[in-house]
CSV table of C-alpha atoms and ligand atoms in Angstrom, one decimal:
chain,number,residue,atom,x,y,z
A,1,UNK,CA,-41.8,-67.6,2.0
A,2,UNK,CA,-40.9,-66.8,5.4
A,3,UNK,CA,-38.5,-63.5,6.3
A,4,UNK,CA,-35.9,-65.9,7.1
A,5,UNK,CA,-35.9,-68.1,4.6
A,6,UNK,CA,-35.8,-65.0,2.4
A,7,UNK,CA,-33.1,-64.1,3.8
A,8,UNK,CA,-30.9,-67.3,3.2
A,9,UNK,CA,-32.0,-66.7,-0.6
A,10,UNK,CA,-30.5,-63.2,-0.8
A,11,UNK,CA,-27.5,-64.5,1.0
A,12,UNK,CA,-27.5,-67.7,-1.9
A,13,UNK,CA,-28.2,-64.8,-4.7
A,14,UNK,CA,-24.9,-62.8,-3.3
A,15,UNK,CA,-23.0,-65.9,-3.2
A,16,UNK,CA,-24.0,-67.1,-6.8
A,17,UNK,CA,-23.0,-63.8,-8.2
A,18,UNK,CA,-20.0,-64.3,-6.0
A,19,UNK,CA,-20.5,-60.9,-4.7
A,20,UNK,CA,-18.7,-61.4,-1.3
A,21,UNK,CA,-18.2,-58.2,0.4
A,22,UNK,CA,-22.1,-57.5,-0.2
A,23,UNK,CA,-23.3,-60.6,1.1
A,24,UNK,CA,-20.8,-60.3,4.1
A,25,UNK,CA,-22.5,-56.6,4.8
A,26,UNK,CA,-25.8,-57.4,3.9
A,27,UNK,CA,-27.1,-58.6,7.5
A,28,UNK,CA,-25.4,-55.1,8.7
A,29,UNK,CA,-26.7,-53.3,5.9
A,30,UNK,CA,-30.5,-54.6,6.5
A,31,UNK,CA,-30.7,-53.9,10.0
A,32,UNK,CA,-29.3,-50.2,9.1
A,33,UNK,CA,-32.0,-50.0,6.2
A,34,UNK,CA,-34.9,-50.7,9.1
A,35,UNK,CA,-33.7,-48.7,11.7
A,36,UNK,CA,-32.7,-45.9,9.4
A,37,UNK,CA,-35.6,-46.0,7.5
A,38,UNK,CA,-34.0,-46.3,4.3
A,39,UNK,CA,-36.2,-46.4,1.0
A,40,UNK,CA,-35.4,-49.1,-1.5
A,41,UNK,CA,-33.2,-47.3,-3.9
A,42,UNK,CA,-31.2,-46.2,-0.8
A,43,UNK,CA,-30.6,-49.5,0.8
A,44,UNK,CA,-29.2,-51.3,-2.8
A,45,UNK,CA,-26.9,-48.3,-3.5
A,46,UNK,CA,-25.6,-49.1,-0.3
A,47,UNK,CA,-24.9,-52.8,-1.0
A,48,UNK,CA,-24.1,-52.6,-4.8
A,49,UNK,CA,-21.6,-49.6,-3.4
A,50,UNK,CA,-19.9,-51.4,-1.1
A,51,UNK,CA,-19.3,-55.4,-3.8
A,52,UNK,CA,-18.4,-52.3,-6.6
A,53,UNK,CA,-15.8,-50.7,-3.9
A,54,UNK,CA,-14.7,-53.7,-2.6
A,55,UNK,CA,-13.9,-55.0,-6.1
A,56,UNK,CA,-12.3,-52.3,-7.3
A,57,UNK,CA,-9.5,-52.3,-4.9
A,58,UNK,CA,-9.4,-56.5,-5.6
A,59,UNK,CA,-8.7,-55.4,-9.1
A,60,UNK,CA,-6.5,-52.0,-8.6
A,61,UNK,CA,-4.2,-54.6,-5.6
A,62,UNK,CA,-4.1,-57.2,-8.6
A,63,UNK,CA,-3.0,-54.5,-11.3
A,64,UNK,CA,0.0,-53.2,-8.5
A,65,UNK,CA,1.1,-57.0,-8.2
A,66,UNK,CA,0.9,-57.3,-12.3
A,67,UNK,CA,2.8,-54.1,-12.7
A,68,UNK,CA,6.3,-54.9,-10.5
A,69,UNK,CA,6.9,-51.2,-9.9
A,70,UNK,CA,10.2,-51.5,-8.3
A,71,UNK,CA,9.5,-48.7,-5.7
A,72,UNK,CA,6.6,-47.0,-3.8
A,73,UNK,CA,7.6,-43.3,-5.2
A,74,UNK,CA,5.2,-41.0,-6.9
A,75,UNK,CA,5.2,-38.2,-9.3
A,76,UNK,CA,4.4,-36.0,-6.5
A,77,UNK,CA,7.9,-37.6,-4.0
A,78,UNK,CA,9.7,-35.8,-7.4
A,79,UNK,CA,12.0,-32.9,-6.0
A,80,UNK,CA,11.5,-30.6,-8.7
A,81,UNK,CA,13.5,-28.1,-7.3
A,82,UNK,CA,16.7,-30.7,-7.0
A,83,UNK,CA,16.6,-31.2,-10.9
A,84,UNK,CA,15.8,-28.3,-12.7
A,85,UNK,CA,16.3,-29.5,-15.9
A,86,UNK,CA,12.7,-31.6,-15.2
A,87,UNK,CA,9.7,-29.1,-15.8
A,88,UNK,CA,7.0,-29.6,-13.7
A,89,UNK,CA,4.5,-28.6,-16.0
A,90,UNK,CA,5.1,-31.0,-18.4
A,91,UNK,CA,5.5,-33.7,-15.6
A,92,UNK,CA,2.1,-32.9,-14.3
A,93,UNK,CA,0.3,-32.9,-17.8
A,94,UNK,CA,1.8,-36.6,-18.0
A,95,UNK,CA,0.7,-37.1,-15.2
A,96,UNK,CA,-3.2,-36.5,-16.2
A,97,UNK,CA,-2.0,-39.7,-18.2
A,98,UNK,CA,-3.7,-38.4,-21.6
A,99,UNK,CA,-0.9,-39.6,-23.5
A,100,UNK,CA,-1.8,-42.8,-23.3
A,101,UNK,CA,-5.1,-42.1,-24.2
A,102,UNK,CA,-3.0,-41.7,-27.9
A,103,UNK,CA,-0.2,-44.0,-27.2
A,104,UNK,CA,2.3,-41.5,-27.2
A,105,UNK,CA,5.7,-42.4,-26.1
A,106,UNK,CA,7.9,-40.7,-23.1
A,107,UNK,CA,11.7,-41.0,-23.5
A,108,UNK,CA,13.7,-39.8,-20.5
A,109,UNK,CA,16.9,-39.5,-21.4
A,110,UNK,CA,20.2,-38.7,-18.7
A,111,UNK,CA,23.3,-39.7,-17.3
A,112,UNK,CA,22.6,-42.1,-14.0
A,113,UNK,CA,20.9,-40.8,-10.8
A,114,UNK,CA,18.9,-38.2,-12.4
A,115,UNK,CA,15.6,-39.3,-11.7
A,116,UNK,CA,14.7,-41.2,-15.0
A,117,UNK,CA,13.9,-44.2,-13.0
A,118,UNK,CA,11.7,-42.6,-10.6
A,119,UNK,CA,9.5,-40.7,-13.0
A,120,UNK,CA,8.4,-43.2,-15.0
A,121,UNK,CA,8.1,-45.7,-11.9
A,122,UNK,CA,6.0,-42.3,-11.4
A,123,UNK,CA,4.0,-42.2,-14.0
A,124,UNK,CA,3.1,-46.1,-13.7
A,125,UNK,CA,1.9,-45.5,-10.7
A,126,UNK,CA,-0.3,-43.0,-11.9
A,127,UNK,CA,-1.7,-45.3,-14.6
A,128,UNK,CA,-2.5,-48.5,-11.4
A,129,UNK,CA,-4.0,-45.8,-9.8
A,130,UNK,CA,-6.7,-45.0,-13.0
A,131,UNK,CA,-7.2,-48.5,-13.5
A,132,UNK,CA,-4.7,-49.3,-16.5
A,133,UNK,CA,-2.6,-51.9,-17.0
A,134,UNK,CA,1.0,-51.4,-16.3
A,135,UNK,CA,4.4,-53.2,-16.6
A,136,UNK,CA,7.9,-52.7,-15.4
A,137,UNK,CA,10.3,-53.7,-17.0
A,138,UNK,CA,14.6,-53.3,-17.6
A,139,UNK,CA,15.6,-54.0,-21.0
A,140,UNK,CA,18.1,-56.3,-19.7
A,141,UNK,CA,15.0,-58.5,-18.5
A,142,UNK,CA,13.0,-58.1,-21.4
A,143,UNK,CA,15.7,-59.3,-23.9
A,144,UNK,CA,16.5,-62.4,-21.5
A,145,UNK,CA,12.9,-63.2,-21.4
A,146,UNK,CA,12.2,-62.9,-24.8
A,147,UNK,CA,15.5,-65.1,-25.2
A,148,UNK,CA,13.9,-67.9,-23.1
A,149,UNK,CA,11.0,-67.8,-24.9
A,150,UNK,CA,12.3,-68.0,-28.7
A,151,UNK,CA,13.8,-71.2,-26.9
A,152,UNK,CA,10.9,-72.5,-25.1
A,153,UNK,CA,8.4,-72.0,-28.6
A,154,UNK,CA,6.7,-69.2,-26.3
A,155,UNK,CA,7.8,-66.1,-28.7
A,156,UNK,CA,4.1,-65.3,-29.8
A,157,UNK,CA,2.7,-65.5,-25.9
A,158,UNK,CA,5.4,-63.2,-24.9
A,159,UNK,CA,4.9,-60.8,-27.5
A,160,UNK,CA,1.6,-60.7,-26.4
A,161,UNK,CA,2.3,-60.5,-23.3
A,162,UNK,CA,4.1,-56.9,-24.0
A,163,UNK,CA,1.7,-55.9,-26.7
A,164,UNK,CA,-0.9,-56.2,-23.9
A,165,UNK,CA,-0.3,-53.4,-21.3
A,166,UNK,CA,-1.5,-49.6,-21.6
A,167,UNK,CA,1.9,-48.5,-20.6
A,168,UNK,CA,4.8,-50.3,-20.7
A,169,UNK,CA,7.6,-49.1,-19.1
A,170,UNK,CA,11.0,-49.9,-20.5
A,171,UNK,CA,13.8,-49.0,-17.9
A,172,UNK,CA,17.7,-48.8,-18.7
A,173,UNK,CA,18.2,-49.3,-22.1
A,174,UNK,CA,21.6,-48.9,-23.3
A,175,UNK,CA,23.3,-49.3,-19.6
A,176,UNK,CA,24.5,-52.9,-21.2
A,177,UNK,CA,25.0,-53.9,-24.9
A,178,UNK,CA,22.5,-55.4,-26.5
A,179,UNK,CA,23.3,-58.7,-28.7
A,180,UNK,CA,21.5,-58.9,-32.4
A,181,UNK,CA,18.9,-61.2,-31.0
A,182,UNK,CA,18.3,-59.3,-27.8
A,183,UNK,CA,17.9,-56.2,-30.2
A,184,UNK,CA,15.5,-57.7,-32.3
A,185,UNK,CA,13.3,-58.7,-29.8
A,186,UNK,CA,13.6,-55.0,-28.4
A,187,UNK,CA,12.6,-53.7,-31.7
A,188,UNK,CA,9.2,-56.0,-31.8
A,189,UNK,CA,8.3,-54.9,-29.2
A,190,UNK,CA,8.3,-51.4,-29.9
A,191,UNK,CA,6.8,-52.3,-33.4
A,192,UNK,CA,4.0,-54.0,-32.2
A,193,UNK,CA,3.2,-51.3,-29.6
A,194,UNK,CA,3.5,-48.5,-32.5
A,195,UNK,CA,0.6,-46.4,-32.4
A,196,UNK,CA,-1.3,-48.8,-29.8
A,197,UNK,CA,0.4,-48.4,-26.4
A,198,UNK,CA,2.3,-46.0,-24.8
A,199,UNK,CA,5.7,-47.2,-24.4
A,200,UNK,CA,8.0,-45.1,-20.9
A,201,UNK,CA,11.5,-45.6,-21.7
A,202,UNK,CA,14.6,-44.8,-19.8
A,203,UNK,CA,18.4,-44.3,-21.3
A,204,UNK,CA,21.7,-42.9,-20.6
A,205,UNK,CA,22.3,-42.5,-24.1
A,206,UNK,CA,21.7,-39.7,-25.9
A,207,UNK,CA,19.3,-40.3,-29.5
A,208,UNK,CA,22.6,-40.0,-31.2
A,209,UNK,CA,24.7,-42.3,-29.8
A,210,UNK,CA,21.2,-44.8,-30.0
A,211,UNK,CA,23.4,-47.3,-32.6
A,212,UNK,CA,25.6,-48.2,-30.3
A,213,UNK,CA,22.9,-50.0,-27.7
A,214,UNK,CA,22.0,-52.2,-30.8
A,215,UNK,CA,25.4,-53.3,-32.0
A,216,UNK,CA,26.6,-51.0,-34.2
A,217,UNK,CA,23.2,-52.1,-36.2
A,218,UNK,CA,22.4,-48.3,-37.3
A,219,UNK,CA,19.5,-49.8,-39.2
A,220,UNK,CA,17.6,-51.3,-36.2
A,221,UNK,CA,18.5,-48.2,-34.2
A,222,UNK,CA,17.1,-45.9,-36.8
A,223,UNK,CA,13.6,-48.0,-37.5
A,224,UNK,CA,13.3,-48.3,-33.6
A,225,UNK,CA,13.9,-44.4,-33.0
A,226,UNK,CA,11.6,-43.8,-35.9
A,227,UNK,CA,8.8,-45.5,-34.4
A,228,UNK,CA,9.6,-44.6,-30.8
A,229,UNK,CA,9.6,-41.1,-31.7
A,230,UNK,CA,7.1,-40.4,-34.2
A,231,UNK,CA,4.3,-39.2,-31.2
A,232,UNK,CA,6.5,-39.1,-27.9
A,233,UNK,CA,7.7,-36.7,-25.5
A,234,UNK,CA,10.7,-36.6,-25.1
A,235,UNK,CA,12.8,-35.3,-21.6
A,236,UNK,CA,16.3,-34.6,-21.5
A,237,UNK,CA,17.6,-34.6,-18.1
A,238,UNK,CA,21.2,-33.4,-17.6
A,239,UNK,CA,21.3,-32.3,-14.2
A,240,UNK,CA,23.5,-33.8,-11.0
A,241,UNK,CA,23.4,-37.1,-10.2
A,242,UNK,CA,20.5,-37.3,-7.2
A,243,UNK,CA,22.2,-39.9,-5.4
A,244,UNK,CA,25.3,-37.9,-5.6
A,245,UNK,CA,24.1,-34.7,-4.6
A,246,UNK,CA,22.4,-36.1,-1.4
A,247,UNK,CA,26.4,-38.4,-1.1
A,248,UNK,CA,28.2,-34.8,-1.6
A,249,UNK,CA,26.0,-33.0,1.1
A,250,UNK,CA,26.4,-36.2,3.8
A,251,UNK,CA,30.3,-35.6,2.7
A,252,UNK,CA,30.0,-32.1,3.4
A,253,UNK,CA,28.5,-32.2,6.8
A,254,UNK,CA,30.7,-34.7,7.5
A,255,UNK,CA,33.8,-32.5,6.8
A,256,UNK,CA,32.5,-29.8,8.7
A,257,UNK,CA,32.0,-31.9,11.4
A,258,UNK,CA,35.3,-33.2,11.5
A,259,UNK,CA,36.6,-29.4,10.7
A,260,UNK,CA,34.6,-28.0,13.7
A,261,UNK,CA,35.4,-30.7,16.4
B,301,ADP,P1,18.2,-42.8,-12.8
B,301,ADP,O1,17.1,-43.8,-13.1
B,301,ADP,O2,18.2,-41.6,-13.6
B,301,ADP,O3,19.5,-43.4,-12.7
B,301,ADP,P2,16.8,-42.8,-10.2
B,301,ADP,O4,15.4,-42.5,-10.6
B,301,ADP,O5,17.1,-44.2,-9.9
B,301,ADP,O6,17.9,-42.3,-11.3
B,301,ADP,O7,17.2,-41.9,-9.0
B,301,ADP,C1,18.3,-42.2,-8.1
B,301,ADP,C2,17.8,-42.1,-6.7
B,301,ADP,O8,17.6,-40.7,-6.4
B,301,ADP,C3,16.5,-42.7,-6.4
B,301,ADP,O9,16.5,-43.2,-5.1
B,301,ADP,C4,15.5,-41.6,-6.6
B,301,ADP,O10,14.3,-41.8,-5.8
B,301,ADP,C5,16.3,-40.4,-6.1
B,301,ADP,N1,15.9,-39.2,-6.9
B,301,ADP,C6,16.4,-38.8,-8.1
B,301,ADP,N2,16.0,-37.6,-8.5
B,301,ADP,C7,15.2,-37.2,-7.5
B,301,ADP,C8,14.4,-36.0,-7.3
B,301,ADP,N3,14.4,-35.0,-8.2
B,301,ADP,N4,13.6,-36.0,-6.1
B,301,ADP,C9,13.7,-36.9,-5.2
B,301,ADP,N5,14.4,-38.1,-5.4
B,301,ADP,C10,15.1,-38.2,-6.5
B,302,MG,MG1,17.5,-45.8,-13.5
């Protein structure tokens, strides 16, 4: 076989093992090999290094998409020092994302503009960023989709389809009343992610006052806090209002403006 038409069959191998990025560097990657002098071993770490790079940010750009993280912020944009009542210790051992090695919970419970929001958004960014699957999701929109899909004959898909992630991420519950049926579906969820998948939830309500979210159904609340809470971490946030406090200090400034002109 000549050197070129071995050539064309590496190119054809690549392309059958639809391994794009190496084929596309492999004419580069060659020339580099000769005048570099690179031994065997050398040359196909190169190549396999750059398919196994370029497919890992394919999949880690496909798992961002799939996760619908409503904004960009990290665990590290967190202002620690705006919202005491948040210890960064505990924040950074989440962080290292063991609990959902165990499938432990995190409840973040505090009135609005606390920062609830943003650290789980946080801490499912963290879990893109290690490869796991992630989804966002407001308990307002789970309940309606669930809804949609009793209707449509799609209930097992879609309890599937929120069995399935490594960390689901529950945002908001409690901020609107939940009907029996929208309650229900809430509580399978959490059932079937007991003890499998770690489950980030967000709510203004304190454990307490939980019954009230499910329709004065004290029963559902109970089983649901039973099973959300048996391994969980739980973070009580009580400070200011973040939005506020940044509101108050543009008020301020403004004031003193006005005062001092
Ligand atoms: P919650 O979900 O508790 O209502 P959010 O997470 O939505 O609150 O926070 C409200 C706004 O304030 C967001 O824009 C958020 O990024 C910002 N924010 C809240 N707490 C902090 C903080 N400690 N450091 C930086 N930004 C914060
Ligand atoms: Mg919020």
């Amino acid at each position: 076989m000549s050197e070129n038409s071995k050539y064309q069959q590496l190119r054809a191998h690549l392309a059958f093992l639809r391994m794009t990025a190496a084929a596309q560097a492999l004419p580069e990657e060659l020339d580099h090999a000769i005048k570099a002098g690179l031994s065997h071993q050398d040359f196909l770490e190169r190549l396999l290094g750059i398919e196994v790079s370029s497919v890992d940010e394919r999949r880690r750009a496909s798992l961002s998409r799939f996760a619908c993280l409503p904004s960009p912020f990290t665990l590290g944009d967190f202002d620690f020092s705006a919202q005491p009542s948040v210890d960064k210790k505990l924040i950074d051992e989440l962080g290292t994302l063991r609990f959902i090695e165990d499938a432990t919970n995190v409840l973040l419970i505090g009135p609005p503009g606390v920062g609830k929001t943003m650290l789980a958004v946080g801490l499912g960014h963290a879990a893109v960023a290690a490869g796991m699957r992630t989804y966002y999701t407001t308990a307002a929109d789970l309940a309606a989709r669930c809804r949609r899909a009793a209707m449509e004959g799609r209930w097992a898909t879609t309890m599937r389809f929120f069995a399935n992630p490594r960390l689901l991420i529950i945002d908001e519950v409690g901020y609107l009343p939940m009907p029996a049926e929208a309650a229900a579906a809430l509580f399978q969820v959490v059932s079937q992610r007991y003890l499998k998948g770690s489950i980030a939830l967000t709510t203004n309500l304190g454990i307490a006052s939980w019954g009230k979210v499910f329709n004065d159904d004290p029963m559902v609340a109970a089983a649901m806090l039973d099973r959300l809470l048996h391994r969980s971490v739980v973070l009580n946030i009580d400070g200011d209002s973040y939005r506020m406090r940044s509101h108050r200090a543009r008020a301020e400034a403004t004031r003193r403006g006005v005062a001092g002109s």
